[in-house]
PDB file of C-alpha atoms in Angstrom:
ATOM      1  CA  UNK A   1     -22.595   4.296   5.735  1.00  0.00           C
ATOM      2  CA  UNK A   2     -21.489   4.997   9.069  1.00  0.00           C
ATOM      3  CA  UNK A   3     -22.964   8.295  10.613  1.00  0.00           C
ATOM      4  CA  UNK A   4     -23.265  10.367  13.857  1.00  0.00           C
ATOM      5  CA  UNK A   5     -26.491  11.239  15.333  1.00  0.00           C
ATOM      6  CA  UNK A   6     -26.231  15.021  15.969  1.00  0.00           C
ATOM      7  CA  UNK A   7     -30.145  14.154  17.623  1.00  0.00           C
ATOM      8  CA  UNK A   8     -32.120  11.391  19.150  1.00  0.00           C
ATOM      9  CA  UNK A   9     -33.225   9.195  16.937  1.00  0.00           C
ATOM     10  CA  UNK A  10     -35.461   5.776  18.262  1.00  0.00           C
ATOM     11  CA  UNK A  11     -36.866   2.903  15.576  1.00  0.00           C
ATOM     12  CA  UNK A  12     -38.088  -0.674  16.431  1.00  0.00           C
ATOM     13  CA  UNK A  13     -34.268  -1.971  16.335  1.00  0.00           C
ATOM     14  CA  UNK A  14     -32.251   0.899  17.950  1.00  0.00           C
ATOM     15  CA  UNK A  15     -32.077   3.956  20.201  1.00  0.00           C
ATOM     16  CA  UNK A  16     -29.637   6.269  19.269  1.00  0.00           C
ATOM     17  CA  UNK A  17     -28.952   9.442  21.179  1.00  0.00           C
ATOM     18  CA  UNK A  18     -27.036  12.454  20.306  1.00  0.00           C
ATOM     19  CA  UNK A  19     -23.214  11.456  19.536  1.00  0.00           C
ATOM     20  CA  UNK A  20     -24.061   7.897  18.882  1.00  0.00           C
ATOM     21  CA  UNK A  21     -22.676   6.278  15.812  1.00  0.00           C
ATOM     22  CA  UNK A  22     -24.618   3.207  13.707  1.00  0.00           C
ATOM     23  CA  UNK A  23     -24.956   1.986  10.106  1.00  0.00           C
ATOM     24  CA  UNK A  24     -27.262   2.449   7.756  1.00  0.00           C
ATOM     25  CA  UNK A  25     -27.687   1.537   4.000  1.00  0.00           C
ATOM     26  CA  UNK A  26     -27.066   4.465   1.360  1.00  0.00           C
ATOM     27  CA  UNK A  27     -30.528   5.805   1.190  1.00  0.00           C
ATOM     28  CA  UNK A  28     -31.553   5.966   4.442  1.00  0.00           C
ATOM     29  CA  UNK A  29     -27.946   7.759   5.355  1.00  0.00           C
ATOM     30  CA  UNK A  30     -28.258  10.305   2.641  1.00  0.00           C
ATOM     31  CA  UNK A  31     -32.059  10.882   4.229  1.00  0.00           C
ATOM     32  CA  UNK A  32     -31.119  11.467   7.763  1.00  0.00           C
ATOM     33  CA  UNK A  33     -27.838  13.604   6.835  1.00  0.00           C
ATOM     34  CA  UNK A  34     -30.251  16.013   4.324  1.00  0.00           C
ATOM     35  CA  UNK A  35     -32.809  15.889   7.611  1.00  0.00           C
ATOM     36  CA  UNK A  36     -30.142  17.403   9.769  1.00  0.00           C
ATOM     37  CA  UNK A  37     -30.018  14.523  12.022  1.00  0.00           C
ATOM     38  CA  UNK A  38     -27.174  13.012  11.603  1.00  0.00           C
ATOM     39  CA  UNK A  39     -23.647  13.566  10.103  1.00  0.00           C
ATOM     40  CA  UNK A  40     -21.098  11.280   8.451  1.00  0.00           C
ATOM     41  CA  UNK A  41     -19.005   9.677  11.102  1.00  0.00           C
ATOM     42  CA  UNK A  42     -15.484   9.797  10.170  1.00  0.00           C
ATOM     43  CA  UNK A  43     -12.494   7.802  11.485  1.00  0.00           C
ATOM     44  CA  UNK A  44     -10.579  11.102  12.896  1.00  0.00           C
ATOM     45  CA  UNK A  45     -13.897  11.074  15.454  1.00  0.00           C
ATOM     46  CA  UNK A  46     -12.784   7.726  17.154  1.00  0.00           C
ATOM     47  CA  UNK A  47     -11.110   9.024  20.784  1.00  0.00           C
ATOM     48  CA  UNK A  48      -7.872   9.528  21.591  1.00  0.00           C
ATOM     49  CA  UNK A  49      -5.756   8.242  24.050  1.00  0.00           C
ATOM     50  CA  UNK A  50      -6.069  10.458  27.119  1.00  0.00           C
ATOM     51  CA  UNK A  51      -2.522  11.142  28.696  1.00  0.00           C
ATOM     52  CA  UNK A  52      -2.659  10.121  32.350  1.00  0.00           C
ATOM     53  CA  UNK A  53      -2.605  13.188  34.460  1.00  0.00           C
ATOM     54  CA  UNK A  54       0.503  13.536  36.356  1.00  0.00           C
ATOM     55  CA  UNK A  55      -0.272  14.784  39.955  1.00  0.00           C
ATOM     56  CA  UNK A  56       1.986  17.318  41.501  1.00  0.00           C
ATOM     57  CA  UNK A  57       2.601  18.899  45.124  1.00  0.00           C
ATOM     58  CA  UNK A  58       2.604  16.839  48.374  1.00  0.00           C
ATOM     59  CA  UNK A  59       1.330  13.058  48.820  1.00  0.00           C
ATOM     60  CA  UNK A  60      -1.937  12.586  50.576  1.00  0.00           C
ATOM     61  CA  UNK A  61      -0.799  10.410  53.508  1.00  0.00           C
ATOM     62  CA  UNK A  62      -2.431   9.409  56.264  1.00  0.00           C
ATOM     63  CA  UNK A  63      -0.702   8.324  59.496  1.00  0.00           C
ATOM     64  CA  UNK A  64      -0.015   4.651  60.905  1.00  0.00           C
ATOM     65  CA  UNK A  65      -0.324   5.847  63.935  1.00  0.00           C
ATOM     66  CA  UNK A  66      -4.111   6.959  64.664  1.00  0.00           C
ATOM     67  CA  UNK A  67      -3.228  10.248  65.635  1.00  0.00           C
ATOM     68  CA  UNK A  68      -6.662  11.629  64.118  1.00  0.00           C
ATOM     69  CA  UNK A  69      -6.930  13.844  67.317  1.00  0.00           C
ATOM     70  CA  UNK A  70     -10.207  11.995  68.963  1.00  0.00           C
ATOM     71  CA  UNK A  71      -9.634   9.727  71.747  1.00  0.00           C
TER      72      UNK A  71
END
């Protein structure tokens, strides 16, 4: 069962911290969820593609010409 470690959680063959996701057999699953230390992932919690921000207002251009002012 796949769940979602709402703590940290370390063992000889992982280290999970809060937010991670991992398998584990039934028993061990339904153990850690009744602990409070983990939740059932589900597939809604997979991210979403982020729109690219669109930037407004003027360009940030710097001139070809040096003219920075310091000689």
């Amino acid at each position: 069962m796949l769940l979602k470690m709402t703590v940290g959680l370390s063992g000889p063959e992982f280290n999970l911290a809060p937010g991670d996701e991992r398998e584990f057999n039934d028993d061990e699953a339904a153990r850690l969820i009744d602990s409070g230390f983990a939740v059932k992932a589900e597939a809604e919690d997979a991210p979403a593609a982020v729109p690219a921000k669109t930037k407004k207002g003027k360009a940030n251009v710097v001139s070809a010409e040096g003219d920075a002012g310091s000689e």
